[in-house]
Short mmCIF file of C-alpha atoms in Angstrom, two decimals:
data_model
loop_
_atom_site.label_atom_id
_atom_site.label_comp_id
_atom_site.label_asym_id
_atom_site.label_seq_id
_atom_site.Cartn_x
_atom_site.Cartn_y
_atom_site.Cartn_z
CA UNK A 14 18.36 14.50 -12.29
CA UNK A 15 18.98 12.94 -9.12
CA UNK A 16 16.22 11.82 -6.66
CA UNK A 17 16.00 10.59 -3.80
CA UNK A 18 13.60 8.21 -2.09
CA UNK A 19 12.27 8.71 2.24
CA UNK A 20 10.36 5.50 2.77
CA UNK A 21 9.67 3.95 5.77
CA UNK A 22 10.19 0.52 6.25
CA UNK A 23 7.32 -1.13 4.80
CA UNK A 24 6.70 -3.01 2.14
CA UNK A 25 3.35 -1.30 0.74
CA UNK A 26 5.17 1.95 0.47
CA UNK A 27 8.44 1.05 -1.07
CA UNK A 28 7.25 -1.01 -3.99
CA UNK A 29 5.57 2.01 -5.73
CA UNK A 30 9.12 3.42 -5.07
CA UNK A 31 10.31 0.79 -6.86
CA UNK A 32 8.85 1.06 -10.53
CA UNK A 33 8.70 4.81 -10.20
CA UNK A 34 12.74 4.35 -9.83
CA UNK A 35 13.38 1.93 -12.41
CA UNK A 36 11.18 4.69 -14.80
CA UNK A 37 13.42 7.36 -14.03
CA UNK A 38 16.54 5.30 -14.09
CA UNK A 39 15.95 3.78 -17.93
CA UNK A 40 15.46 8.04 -18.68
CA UNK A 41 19.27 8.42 -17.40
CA UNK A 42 18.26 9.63 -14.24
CA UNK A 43 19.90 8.59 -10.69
CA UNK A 44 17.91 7.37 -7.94
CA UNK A 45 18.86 6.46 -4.24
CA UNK A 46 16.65 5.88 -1.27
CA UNK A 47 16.75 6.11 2.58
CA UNK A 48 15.37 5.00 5.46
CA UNK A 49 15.99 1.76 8.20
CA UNK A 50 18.64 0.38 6.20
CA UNK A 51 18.53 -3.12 7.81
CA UNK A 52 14.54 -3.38 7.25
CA UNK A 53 14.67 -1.74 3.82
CA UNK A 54 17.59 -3.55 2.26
CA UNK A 55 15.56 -6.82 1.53
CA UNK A 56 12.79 -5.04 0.07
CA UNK A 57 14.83 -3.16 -2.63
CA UNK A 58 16.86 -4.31 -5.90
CA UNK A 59 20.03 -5.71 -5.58
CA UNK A 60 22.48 -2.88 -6.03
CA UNK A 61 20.32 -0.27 -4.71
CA UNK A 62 21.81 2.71 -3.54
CA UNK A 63 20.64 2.82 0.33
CA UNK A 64 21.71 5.35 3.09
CA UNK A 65 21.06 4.77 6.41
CA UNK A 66 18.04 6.44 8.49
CA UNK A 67 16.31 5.83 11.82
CA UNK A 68 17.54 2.53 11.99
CA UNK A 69 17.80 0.88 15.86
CA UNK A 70 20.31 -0.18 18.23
CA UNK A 71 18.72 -3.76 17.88
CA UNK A 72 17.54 -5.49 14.31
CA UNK A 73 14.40 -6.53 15.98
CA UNK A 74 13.38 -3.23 16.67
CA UNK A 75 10.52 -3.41 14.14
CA UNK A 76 9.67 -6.23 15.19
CA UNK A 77 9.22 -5.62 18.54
CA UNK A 78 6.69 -2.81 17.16
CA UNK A 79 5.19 -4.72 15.02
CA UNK A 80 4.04 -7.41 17.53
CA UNK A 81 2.56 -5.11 20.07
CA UNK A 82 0.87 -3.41 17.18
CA UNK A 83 -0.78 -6.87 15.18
CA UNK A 84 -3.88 -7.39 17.64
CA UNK A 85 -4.86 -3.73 18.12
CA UNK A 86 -7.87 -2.51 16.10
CA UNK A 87 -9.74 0.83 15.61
CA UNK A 88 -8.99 4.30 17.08
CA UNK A 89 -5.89 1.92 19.25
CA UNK A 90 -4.19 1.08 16.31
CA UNK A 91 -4.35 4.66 15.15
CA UNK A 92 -3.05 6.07 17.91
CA UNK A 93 0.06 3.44 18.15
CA UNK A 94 0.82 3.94 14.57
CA UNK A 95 1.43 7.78 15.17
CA UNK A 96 2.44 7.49 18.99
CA UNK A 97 4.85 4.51 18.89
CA UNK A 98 5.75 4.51 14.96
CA UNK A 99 5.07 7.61 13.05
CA UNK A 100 6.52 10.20 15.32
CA UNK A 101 9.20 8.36 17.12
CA UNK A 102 10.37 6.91 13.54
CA UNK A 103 10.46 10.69 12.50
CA UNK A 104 12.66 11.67 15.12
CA UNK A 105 14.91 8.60 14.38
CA UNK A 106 15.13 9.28 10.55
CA UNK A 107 15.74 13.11 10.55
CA UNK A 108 19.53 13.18 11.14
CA UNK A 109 20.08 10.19 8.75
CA UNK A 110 18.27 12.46 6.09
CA UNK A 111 20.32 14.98 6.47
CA UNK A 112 23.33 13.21 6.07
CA UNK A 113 21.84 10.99 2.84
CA UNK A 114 21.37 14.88 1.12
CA UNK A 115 24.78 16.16 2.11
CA UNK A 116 26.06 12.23 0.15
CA UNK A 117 24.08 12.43 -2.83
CA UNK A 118 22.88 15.71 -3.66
CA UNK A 119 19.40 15.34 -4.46
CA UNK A 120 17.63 17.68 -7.10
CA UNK A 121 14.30 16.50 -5.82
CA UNK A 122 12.79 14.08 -2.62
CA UNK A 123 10.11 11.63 -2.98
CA UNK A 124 8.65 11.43 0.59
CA UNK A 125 6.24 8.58 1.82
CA UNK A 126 3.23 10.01 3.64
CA UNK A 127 5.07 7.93 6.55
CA UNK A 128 8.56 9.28 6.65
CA UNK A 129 7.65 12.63 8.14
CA UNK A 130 11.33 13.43 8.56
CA UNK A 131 11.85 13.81 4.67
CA UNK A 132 9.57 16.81 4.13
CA UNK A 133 11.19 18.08 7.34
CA UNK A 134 14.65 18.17 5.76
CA UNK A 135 13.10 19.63 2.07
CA UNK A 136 11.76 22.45 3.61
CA UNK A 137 14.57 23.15 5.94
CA UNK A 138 16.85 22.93 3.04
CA UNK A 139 14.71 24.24 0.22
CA UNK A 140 14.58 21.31 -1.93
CA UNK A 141 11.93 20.93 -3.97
CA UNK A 142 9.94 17.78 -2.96
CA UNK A 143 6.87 15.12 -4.02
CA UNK A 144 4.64 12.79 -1.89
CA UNK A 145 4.77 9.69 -2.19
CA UNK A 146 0.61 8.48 -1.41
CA UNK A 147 0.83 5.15 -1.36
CA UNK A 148 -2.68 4.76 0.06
CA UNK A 149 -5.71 6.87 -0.87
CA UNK A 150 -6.78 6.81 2.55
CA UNK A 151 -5.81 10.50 3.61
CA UNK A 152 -8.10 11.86 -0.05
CA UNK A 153 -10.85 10.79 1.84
CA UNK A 154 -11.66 13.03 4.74
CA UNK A 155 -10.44 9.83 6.74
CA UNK A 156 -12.25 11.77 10.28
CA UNK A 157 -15.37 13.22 9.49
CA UNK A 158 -16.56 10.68 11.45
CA UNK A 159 -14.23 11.11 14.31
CA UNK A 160 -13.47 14.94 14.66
CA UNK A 161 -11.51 14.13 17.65
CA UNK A 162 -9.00 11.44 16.46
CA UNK A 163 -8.31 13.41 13.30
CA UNK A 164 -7.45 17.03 16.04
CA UNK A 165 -5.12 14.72 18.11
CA UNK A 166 -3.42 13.41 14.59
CA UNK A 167 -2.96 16.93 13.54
CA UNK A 168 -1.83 17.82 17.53
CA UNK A 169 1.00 15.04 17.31
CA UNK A 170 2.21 16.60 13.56
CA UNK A 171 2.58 20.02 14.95
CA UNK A 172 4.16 18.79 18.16
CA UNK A 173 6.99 16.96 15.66
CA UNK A 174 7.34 20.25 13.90
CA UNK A 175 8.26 21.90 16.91
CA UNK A 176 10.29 19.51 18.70
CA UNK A 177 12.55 19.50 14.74
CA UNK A 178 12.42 23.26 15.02
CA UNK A 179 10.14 23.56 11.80
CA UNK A 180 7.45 26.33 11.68
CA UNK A 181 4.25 25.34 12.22
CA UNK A 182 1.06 25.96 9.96
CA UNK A 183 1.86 23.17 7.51
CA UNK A 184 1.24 19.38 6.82
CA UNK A 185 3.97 17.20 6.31
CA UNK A 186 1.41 14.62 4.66
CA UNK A 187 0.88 16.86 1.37
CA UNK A 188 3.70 18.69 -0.75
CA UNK A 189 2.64 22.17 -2.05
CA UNK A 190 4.68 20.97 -5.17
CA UNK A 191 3.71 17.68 -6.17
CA UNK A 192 1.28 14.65 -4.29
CA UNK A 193 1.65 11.03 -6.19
CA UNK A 194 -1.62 9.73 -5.58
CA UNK A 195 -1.30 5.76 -6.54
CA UNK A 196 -4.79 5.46 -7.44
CA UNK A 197 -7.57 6.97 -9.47
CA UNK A 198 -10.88 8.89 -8.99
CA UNK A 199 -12.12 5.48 -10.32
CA UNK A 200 -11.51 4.11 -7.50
CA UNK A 201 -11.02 6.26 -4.22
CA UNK A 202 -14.50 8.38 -5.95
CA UNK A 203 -15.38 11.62 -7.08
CA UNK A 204 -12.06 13.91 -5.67
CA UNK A 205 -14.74 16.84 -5.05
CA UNK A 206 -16.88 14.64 -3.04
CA UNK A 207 -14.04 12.29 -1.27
CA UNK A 208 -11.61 15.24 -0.10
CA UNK A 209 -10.92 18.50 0.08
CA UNK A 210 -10.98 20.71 -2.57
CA UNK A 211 -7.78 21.18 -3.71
CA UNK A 212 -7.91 17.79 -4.58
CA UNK A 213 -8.77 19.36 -8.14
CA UNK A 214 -5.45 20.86 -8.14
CA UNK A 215 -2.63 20.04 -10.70
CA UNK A 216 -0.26 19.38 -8.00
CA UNK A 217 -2.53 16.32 -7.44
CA UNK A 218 -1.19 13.42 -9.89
CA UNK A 219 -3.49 10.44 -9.93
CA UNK A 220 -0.93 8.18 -11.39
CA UNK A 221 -2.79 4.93 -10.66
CA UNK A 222 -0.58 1.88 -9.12
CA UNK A 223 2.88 1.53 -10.02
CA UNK A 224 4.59 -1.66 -9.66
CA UNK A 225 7.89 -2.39 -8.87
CA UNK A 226 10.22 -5.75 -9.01
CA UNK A 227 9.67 -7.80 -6.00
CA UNK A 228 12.32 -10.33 -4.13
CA UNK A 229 11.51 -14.14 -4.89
CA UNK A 230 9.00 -15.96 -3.38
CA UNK A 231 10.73 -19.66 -3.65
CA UNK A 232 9.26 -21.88 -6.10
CA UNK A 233 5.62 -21.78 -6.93
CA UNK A 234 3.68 -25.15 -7.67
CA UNK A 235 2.28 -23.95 -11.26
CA UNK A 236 1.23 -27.58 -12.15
CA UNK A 237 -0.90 -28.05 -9.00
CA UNK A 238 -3.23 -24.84 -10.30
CA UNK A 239 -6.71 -26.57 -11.24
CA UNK A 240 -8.04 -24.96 -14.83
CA UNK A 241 -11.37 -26.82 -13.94
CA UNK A 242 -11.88 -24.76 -10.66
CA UNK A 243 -12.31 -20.79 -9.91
CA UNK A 244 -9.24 -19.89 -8.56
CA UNK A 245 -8.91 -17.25 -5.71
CA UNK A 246 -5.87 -15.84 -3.83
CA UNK A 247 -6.45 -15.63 -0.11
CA UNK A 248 -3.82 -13.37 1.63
CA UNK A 249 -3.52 -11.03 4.58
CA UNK A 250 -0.69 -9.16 3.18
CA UNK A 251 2.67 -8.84 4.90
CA UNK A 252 1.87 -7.10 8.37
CA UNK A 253 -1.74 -9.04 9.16
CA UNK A 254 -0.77 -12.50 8.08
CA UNK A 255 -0.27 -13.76 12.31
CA UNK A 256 -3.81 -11.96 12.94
CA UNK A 257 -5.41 -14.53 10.82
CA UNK A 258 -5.93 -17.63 13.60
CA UNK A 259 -9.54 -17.44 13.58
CA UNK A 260 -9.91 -16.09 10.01
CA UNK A 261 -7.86 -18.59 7.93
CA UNK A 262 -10.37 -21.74 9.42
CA UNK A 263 -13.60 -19.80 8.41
CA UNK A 264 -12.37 -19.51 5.01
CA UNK A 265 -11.36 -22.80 4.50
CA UNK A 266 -14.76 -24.04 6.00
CA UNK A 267 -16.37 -21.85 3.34
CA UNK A 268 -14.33 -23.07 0.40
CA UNK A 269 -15.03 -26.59 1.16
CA UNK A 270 -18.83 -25.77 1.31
CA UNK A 271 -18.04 -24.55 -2.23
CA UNK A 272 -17.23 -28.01 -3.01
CA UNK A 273 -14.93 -28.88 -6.13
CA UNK A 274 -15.73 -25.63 -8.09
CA UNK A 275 -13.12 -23.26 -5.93
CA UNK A 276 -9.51 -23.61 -5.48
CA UNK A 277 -8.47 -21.54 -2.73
CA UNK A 278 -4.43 -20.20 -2.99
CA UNK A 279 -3.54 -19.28 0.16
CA UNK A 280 -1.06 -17.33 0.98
CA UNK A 281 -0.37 -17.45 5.14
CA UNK A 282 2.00 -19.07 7.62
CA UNK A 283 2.03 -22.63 8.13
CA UNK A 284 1.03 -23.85 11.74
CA UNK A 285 -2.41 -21.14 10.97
CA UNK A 286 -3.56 -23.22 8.17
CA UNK A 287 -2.08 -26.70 9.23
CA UNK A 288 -5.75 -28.09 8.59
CA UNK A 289 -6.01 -27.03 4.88
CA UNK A 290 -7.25 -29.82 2.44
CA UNK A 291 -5.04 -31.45 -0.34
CA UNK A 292 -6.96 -29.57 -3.14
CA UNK A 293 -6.30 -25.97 -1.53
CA UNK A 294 -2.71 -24.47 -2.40
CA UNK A 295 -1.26 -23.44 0.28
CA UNK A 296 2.27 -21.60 0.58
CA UNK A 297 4.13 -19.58 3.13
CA UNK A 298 4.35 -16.71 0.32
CA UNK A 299 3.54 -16.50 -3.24
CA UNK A 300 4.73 -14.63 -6.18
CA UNK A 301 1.43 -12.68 -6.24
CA UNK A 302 1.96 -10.35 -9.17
CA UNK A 303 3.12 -13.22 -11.25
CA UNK A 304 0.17 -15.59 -10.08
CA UNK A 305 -2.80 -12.52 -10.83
CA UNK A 306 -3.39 -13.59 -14.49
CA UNK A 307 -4.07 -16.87 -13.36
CA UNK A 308 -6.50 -16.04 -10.66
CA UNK A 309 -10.45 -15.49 -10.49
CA UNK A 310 -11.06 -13.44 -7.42
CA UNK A 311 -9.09 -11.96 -4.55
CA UNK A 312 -9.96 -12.60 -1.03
CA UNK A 313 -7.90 -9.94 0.86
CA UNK A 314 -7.25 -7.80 4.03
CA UNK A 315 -8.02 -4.56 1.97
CA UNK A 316 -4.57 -3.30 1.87
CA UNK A 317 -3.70 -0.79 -0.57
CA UNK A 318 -1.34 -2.47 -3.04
CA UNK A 319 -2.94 -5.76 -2.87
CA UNK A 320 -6.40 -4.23 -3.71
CA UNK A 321 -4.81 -2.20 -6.46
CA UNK A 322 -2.59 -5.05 -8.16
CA UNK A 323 -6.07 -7.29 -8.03
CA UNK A 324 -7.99 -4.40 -10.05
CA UNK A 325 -4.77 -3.64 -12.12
CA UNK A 326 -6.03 -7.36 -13.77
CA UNK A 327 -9.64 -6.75 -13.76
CA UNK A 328 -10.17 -9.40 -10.76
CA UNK A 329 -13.21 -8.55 -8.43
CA UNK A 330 -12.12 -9.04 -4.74
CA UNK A 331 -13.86 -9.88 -0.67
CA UNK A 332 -12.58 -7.24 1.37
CA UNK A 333 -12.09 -8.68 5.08
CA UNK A 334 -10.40 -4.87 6.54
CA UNK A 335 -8.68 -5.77 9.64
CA UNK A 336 -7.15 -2.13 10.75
CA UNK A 337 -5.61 1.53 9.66
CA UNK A 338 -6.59 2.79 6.12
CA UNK A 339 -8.11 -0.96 5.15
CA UNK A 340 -11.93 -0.23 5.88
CA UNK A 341 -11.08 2.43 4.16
CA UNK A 342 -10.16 0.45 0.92
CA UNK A 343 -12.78 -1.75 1.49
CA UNK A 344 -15.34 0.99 1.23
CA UNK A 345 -13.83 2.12 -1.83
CA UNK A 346 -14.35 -1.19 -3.59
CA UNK A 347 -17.85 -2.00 -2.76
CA UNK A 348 -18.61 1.61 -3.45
CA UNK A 349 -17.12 1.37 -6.60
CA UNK A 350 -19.41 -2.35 -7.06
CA UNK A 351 -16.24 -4.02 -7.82
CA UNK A 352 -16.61 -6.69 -4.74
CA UNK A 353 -17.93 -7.34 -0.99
CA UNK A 354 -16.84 -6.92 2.41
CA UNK A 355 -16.94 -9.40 5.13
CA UNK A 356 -16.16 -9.08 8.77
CA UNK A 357 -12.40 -10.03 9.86
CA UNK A 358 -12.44 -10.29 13.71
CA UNK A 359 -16.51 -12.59 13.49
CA UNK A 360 -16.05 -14.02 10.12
CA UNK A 361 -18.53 -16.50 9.23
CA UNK A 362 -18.46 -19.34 7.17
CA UNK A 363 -21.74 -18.89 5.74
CA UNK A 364 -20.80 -14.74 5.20
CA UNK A 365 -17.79 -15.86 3.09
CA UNK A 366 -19.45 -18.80 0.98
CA UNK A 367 -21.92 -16.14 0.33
CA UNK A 368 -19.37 -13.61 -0.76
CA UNK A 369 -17.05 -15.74 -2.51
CA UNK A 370 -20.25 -16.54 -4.40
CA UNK A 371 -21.14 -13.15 -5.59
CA UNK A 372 -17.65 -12.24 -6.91
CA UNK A 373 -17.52 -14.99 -8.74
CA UNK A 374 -21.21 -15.49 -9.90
CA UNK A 375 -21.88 -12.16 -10.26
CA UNK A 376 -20.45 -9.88 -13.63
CA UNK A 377 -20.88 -6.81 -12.55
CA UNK A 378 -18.28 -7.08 -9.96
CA UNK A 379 -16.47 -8.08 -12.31
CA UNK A 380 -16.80 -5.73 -14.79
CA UNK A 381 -16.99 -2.68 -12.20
CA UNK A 382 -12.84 -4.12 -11.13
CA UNK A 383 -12.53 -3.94 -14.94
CA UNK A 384 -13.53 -0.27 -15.60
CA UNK A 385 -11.06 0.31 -12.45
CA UNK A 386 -8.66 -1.24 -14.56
CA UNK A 387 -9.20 0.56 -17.46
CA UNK A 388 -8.52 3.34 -15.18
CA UNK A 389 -5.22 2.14 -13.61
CA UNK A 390 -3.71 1.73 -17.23
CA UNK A 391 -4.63 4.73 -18.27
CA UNK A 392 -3.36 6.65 -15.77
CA UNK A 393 0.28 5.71 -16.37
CA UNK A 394 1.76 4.22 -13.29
CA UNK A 395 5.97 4.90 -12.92
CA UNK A 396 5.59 6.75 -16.74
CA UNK A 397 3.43 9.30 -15.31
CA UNK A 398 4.84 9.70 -12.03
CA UNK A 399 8.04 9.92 -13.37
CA UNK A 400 6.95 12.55 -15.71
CA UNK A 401 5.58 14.77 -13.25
CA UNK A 402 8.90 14.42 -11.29
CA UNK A 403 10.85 15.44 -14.10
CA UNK A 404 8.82 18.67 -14.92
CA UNK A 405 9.14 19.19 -11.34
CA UNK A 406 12.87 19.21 -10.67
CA UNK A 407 12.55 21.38 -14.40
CA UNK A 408 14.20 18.96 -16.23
CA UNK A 409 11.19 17.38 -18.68
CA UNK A 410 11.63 17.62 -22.43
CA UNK A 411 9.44 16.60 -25.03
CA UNK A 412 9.22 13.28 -25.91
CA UNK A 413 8.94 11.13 -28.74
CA UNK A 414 5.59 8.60 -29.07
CA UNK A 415 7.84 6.13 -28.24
CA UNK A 416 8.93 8.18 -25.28
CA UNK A 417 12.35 8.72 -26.27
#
């Protein structure tokens, strides 16, 4: 079988793409992705097989996108993300998907919910094809709340149909074949209650998280971790890590009215946490899935795969959602009991001593992220996923207990 990856170029939604690749390529199957080459080759294995897609005339181009996007919030960042990203990005991709087909032949596609142009080109070809849901943001009838933002969403989609010359009356976002949902009912709640209902349909795989190899984070201070302290990561993930000028000072405020029983590991750039104490940790980047097992708590922007790779070890997290599908997340989790959300933009010092506090004071946040877990490893990750992939593209067989 040979399958081929659409992922924009984003960290979040390539790493699942990652382990669900290195499943499928131990099984003797061929994998390839595409996408902005330039953007996507650092994020991906060395060797990977990479085609070219939507990538700009300039290397900055993201960039430049990204900064005008970081200090937007609400319905504005919405709108950006499909106005000045999705669509455009769409357009960009669709003739370097084409081309990455004709190359490598693909007996199935693995589209991100982002990379609109790769269900495009399925259809138009008649390949069979999978989502890739990489946040459970869109199982959750994301716009009951705002009927409005979620007609102009749909509005923009069928506007991109058109202008590709695709027929209308169908949503990119969801495969009629196959939807990887990275998560669980565990988690993103009850599917009858959170979505629509043909959430209950087998074409629905809740695969829980997968994760993939990640590039090196430089050297990590292991020694300099205190055993006599609760430790807890602090990180804004890759995209909200600038936003954090006024955040980063609040919780380090907090975490020294904590006095010595906290040891904060923060993860964010240098000249925005310039006035951290000697006993915090703080690095430019850490290598996060490595450093989980060693970790308390997670204090976090609410983005998917850090929220996920936190629960995936049982640690209860604060949730401080700053924009898109994170207050989203962040619902999920206290919903599900497994931790507390704080305000990002008017963080307090006294609202995150208090929450800090409860996640690590209180067990049944704790053992709420630990039924999640249970969850996550039961659902199979990259085994499952690849699985359903295989009995999609027809070529599954029956397996061995040792999966052989």
């Amino acid at each position: 079988m040979r399958v081929l990856f659409v992922v924009p170029p984003l960290t979040g939604h390539v790493n699942p793409t990652i382990a669900v690749a290195a499943e499928l390529a131990a099984r003797g199957h061929q994998v390839a992705w595409t996408g902005p080459a330039a953007a996507l080759a650092p994020l991906l294995p060395p060797g990977a097989l990479l085609y070219s897609a939507g990538d700009r005339g300039a290397a900055d181009g993201y960039d430049v996108l990204h900064q005008r996007w970081r200090d937007l919030r609400g319905v504005a960042a919405l709108r950006f993300l499909w106005a000045e990203a999705l669509i455009p990005l769409a357009h960009a991709m669709l003739p370097g998907v084409h081309s990455a087909v004709a190359a490598f032949a693909p007996d199935v596609l693995v589209t991100d919910q982002q990379a609109l142009a790769g269900p495009v080109v399925a259809r138009r070809l008649g390949l069979p094809w999978a989502t890739s849901a990489t946040t459970s943001a869109e199982f959750t009838r994301p716009f009951d709340g705002f009927p409005k933002v979620g007609e102009w969403v749909t509005q923009r989609i069928a506007g991109l149909l058109a202008d590709c010359g695709a027929p209308g009356g169908w949503d990119p976002r969801f495969s009629p074949q196959l939807v990887l949902v990275f998560s669980t009912p565990e988690l993103i709640g009850t599917p009858e209650l959170a979505g629509p209902p043909e959430l209950t349909d087998d074409r629905y795989a809740f695969v829980g998280p997968a994760f993939g190899a990640r590039p090196p984070a430089g050297d990590f201070p292991w020694r300099r971790l205190d055993p006599a302290r609760a430790r807890v990561l602090v990180s804004l993930g890759t995209l909200n890590r600038e936003a954090g000028a006024r955040f980063y000072p609040a919780v380090l405020d907090a975490a020294e009215a904590l006095g010595d029983r906290v040891q904060l590991i923060l993860a964010a750039p240098g000249d925005l946490a310039a006035t951290a104490p000697p006993h915090v940790l703080h690095q430019e980047y850490v290598p996060q899935l490595q450093l989980l097992p060693h970790l308390d708590a997670v204090l976090c922007h609410g983005g998917h795969n850090t929220v996920c790779e936190a629960l995936a070890h049982g640690l209860p997290l604060v949730v401080a959602p700053v924009r898109d599908d994170q207050p989203i997340v962040a619902r999920q989790v206290t919903e599900a009991g497994a931790g507390v959300r704080v305000r990002f933009g008017r963080a307090r010092t006294d609202e995150l001593r208090h929450a800090l506090t409860a996640v690590l004071d209180n067990p049944a946040h704790r053992s709420a992220a630990r039924r999640i877990q249970a969850s996550f490893a039961a659902a199979g990750g990259a085994t499952t996923a690849a699985d359903r992939l295989e009995k999609l593209a027809g070529t599954d067989r029956p397996r061995t207990e040792k999966g052989l």
